[in-house]
CSV table of C-alpha atoms in Angstrom, one decimal:
chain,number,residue,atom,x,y,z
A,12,UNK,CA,0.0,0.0,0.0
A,13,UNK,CA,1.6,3.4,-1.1
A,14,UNK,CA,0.9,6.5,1.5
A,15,UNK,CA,1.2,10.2,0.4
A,16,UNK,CA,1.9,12.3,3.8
A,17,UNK,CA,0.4,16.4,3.6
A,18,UNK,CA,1.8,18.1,5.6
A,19,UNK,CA,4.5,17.5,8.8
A,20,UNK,CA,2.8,20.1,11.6
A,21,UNK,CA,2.7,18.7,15.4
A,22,UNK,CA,-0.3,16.3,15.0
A,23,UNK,CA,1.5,14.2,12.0
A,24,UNK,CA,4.4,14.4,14.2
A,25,UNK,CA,3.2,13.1,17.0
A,26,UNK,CA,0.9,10.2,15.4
A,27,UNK,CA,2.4,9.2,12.4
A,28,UNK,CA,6.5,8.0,13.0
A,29,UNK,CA,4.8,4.3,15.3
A,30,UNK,CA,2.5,4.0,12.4
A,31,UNK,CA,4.8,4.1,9.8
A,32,UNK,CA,7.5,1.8,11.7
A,33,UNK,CA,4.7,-0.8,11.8
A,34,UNK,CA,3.5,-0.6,8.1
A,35,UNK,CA,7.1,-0.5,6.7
A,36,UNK,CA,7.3,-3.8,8.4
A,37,UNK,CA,4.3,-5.0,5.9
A,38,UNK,CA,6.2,-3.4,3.0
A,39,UNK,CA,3.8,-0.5,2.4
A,40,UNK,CA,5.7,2.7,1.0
A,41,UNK,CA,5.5,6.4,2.1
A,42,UNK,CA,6.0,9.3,0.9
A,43,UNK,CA,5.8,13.5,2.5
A,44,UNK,CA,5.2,16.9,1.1
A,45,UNK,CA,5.0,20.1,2.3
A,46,UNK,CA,5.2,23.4,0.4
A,47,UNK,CA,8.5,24.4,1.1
A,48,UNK,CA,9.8,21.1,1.6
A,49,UNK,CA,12.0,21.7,4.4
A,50,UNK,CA,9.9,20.1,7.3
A,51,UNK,CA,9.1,17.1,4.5
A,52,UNK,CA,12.9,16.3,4.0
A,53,UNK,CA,13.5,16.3,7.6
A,54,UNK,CA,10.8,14.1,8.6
A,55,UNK,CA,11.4,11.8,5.8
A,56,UNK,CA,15.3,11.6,7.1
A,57,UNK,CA,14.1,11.0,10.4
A,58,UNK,CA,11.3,8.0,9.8
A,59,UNK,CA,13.0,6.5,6.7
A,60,UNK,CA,10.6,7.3,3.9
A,61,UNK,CA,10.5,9.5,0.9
A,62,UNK,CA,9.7,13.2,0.5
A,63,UNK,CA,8.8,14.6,-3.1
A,64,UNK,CA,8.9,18.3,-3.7
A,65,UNK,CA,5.7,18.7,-6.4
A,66,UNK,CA,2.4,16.7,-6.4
A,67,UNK,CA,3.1,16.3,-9.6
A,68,UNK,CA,5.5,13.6,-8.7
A,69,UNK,CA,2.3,11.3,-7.5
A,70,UNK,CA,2.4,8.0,-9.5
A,71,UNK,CA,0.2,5.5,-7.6
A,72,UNK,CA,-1.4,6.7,-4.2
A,73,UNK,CA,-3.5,4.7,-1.9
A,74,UNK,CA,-4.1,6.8,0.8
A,75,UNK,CA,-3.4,9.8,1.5
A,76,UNK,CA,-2.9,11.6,4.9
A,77,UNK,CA,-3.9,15.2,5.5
A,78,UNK,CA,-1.9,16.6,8.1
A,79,UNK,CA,-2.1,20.5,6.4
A,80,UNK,CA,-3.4,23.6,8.1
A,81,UNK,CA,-7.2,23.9,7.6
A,82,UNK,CA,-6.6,26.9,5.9
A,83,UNK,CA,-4.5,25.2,3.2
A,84,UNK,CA,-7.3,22.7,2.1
A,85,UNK,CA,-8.7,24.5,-1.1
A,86,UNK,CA,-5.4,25.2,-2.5
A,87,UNK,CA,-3.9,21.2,-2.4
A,88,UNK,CA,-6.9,20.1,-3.4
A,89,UNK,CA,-7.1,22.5,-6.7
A,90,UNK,CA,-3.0,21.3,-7.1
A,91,UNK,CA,-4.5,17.3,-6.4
A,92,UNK,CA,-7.5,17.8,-8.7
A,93,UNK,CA,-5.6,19.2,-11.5
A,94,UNK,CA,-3.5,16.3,-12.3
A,95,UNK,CA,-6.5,14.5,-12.9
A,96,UNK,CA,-4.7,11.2,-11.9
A,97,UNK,CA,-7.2,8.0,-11.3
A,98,UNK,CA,-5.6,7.1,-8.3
A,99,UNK,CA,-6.4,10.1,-6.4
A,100,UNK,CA,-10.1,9.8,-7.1
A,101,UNK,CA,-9.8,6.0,-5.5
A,102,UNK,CA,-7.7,7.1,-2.6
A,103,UNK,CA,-8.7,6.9,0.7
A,104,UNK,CA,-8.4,10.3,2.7
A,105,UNK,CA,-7.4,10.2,6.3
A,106,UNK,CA,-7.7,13.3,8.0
A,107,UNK,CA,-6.1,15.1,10.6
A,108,UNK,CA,-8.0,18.3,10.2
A,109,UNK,CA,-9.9,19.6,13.4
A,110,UNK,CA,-13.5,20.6,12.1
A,111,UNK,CA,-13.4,20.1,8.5
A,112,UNK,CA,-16.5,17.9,7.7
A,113,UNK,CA,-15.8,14.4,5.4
A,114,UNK,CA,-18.4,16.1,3.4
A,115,UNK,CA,-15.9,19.0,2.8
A,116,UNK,CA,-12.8,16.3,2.1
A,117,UNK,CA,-15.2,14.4,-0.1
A,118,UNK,CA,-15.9,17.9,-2.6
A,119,UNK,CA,-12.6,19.1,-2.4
A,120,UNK,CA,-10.9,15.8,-3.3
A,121,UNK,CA,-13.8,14.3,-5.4
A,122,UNK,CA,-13.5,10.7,-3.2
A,123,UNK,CA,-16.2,9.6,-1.5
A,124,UNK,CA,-13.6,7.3,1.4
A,125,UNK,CA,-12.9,9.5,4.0
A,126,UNK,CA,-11.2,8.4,7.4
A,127,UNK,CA,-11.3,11.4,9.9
A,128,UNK,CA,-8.9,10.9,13.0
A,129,UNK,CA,-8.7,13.3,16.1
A,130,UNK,CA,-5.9,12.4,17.7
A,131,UNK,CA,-3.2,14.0,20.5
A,132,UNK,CA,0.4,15.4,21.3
A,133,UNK,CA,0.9,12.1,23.5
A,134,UNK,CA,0.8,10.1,20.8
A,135,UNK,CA,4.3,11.1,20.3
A,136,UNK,CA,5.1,9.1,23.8
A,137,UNK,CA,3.1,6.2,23.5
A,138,UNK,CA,0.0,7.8,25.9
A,139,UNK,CA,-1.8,9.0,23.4
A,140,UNK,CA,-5.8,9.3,22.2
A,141,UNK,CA,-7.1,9.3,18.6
A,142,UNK,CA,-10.7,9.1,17.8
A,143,UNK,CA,-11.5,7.6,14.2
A,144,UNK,CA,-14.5,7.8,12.2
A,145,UNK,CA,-14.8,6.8,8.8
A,146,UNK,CA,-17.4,6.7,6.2
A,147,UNK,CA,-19.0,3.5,4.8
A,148,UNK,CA,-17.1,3.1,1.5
A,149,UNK,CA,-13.7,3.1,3.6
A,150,UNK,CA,-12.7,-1.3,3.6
A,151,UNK,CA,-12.5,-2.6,6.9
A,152,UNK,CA,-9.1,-3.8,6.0
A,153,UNK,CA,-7.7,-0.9,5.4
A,154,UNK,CA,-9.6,0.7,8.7
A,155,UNK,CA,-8.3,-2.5,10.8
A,156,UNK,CA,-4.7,-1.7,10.0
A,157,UNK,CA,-5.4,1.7,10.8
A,158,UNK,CA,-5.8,0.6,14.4
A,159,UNK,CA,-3.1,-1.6,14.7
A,160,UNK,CA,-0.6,0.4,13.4
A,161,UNK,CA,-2.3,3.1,15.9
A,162,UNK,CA,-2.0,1.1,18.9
A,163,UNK,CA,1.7,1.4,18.9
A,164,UNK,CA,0.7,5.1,19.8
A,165,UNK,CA,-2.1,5.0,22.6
A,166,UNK,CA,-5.7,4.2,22.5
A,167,UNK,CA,-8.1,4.4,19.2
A,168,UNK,CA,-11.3,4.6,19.9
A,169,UNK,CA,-13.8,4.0,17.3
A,170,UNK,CA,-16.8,6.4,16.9
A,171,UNK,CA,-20.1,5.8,14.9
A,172,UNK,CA,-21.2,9.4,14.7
A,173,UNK,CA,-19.0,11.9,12.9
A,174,UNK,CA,-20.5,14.2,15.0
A,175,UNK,CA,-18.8,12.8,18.5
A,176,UNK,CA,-15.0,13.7,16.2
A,177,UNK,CA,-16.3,17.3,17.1
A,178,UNK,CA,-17.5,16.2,20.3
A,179,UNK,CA,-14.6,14.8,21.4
A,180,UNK,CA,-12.2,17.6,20.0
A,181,UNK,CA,-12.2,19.8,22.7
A,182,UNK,CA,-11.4,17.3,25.3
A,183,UNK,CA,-8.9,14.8,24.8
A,184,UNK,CA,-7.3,16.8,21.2
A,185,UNK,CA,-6.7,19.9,23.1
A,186,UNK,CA,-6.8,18.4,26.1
A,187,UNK,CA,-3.2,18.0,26.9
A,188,UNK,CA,-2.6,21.9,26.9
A,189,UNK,CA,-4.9,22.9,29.6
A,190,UNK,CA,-2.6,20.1,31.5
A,191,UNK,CA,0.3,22.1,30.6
A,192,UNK,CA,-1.1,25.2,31.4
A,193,UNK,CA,-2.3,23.9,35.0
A,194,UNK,CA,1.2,22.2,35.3
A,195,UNK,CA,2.6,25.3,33.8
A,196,UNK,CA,1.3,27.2,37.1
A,197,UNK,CA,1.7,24.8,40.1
A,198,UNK,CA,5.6,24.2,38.6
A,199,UNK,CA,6.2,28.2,38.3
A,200,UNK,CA,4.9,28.7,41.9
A,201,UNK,CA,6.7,25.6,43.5
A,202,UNK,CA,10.0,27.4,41.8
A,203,UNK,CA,8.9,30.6,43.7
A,204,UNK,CA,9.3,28.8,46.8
A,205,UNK,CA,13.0,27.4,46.3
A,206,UNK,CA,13.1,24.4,44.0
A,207,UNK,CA,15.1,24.6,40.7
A,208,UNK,CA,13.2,24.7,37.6
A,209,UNK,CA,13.7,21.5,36.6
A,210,UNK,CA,13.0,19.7,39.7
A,211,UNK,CA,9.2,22.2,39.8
A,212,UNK,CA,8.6,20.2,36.3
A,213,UNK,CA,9.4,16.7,37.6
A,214,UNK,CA,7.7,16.8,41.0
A,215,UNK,CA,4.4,18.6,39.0
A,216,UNK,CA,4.6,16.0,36.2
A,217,UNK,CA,4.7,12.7,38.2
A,218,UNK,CA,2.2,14.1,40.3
A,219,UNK,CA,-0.2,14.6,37.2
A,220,UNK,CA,1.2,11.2,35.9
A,221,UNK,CA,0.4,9.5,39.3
A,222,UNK,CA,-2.6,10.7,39.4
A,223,UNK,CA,-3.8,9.5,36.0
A,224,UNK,CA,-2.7,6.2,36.4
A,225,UNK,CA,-5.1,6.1,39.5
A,226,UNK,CA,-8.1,7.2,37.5
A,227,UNK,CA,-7.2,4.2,35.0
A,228,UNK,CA,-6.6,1.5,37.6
A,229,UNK,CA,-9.7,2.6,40.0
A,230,UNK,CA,-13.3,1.7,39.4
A,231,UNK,CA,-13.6,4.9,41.8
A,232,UNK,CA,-15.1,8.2,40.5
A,233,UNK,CA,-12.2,10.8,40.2
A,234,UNK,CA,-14.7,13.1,42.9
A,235,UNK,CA,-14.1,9.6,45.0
A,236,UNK,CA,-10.7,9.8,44.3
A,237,UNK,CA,-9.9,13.1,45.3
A,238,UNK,CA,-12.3,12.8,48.5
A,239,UNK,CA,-9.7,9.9,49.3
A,240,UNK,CA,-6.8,12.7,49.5
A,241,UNK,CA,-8.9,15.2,51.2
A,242,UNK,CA,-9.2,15.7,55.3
A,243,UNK,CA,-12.1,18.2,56.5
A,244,UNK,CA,-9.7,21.1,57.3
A,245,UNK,CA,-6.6,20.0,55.7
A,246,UNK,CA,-4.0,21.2,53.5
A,247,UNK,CA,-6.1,19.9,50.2
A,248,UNK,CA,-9.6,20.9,51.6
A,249,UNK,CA,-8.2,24.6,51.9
A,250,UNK,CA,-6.7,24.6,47.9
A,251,UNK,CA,-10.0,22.8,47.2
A,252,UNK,CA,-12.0,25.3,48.8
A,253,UNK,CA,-10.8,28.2,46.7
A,254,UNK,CA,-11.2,26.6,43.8
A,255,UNK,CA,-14.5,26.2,44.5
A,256,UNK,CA,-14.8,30.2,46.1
A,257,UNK,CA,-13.5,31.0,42.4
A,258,UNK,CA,-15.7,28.9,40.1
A,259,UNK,CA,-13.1,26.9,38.9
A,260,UNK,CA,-15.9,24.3,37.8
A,261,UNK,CA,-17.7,27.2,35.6
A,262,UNK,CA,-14.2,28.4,34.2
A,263,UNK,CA,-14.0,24.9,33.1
A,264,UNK,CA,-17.2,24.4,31.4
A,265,UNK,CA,-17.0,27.6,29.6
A,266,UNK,CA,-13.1,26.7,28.5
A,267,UNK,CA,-14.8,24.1,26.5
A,268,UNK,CA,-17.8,25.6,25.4
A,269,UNK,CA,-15.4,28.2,23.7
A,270,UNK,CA,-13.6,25.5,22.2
A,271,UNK,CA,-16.3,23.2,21.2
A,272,UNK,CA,-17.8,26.9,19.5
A,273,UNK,CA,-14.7,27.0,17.6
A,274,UNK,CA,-14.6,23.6,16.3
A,275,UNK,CA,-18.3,24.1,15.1
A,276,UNK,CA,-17.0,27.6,13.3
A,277,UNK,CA,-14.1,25.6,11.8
A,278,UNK,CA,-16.8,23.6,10.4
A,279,UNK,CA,-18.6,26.0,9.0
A,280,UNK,CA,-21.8,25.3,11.8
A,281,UNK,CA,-22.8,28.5,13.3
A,282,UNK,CA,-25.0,25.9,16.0
């Protein structure tokens, strides 16, 4: 199976390099563009595939990744649909575009096999989450190996509404920066008090690690399992309380109602 990369941003970054270990293994062939071809060279160096500097140098394609900016989707599409090569129309398009519709990919591309994937910065480590949703005319082959070769990175999860990719975006795709952001705070303030830099980040991280880990293991609530680390009148109950005092739980939900706006407006849904 030959693979046509768009694009080499954070999210094909993070997802692609396990996936493509575990499909060179099974002799399928890859090969990367970007625009200025910098970014395509060095990840092709760095996973062991090919980069081409034109889409004219497509020969036989039969799937083909869109890792782009959003905003770049009309312009390789008119480059794609100009070559007016079979092998595009039969591709498979897997997508890595936050709130552009398979109906979009379809028109733009003239394919009617669309695989849209929402997946995370982990994914880079091993810890990672991608949500996949694909329409009908996608093989179950092709979606199978999808998974496998995905598993090398976290967990896949398998939706049956391309509605819940939207869903979901807010939450575990930008997920991991309101993490870093809390992290970003508790490590700064810990420094502030006398530890280095570097220890702040280590102590902060393994305690967010730790904690995750218990969340996976338990069949406890995570308000059970931050009841379990709380006394009445104890160091945690008095952090606890002024998050509470400040609304941290409305702060929250309107964090991701912004998002989730976003991703509808992305979309082109005003909803």
């Amino acid at each position: 199976m030959n693979h046509l990369i768009l694009g080499a941003g954070n999210m094909v970054s993070a997802l692609l390099p396990p996936f493509i270990k575990d499909r060179l293994a099974c002799g399928d062939k890859f090969y990367i563009y970007t625009p200025s071809g910098n970014s395509a060279l060095l990840f092709a160096k760095e996973n062991g595939i090919n980069s081409i500097t034109h889409l004219s140098e497509i020969d036989n394609v039969d799937t083909i990744w869109l890792g782009m900016k959003p905003q770049q989707l009309l312009d390789v599409s008119t480059v794609i649909n100009a070559l007016n090569l079979d092998c595009t129309k039969t591709a498979t398009y897997v997508s890595l575009l936050a709130g552009v519709s398979s109906a979009t990919i379809s028109e733009s591309f003239l394919s009617s096999k669309v695989i849209r994937v929402m997946p995370n910065t982990p994914s880079k480590v091993g810890f990672g989450v991608s949500a996949i949703w694909s329409t009908p005319t996608v093989t179950n082959e092709l979606l199978d190996s999808l998974e496998i070769g995905l598993s090398q990175t976290g967990k896949s999860f398998i939706l049956n509404d391309e509605s819940d990719i939207d869903t979901i975006t807010p939450y575990s795709g930008s997920g991991p920066a309101y993490f870093f952001e809390i992290a970003r705070h508790m490590s700064n303030d810990l420094s502030k008090r006398g530890f280095s830099p570097d220890v702040s980040k280590e102590v902060i991280a393994l305690t967010m690690k730790g904690a995750a880990e218990m969340m996976l293991q338990s069949s406890e609530s995570s308000q059970t399992l931050r009841d379990n680390v709380t006394s009445k009148g104890g160091v945690t109950f008095e952090a606890l309380k002024v998050f509470e005092e400040k609304g941290l739980g409305i702060i929250i939900e309107e964090a991701l109602k912004a998002a989730h706006k976003r991703t509808m407006e992305l979309k082109g849904d005003k909803k």
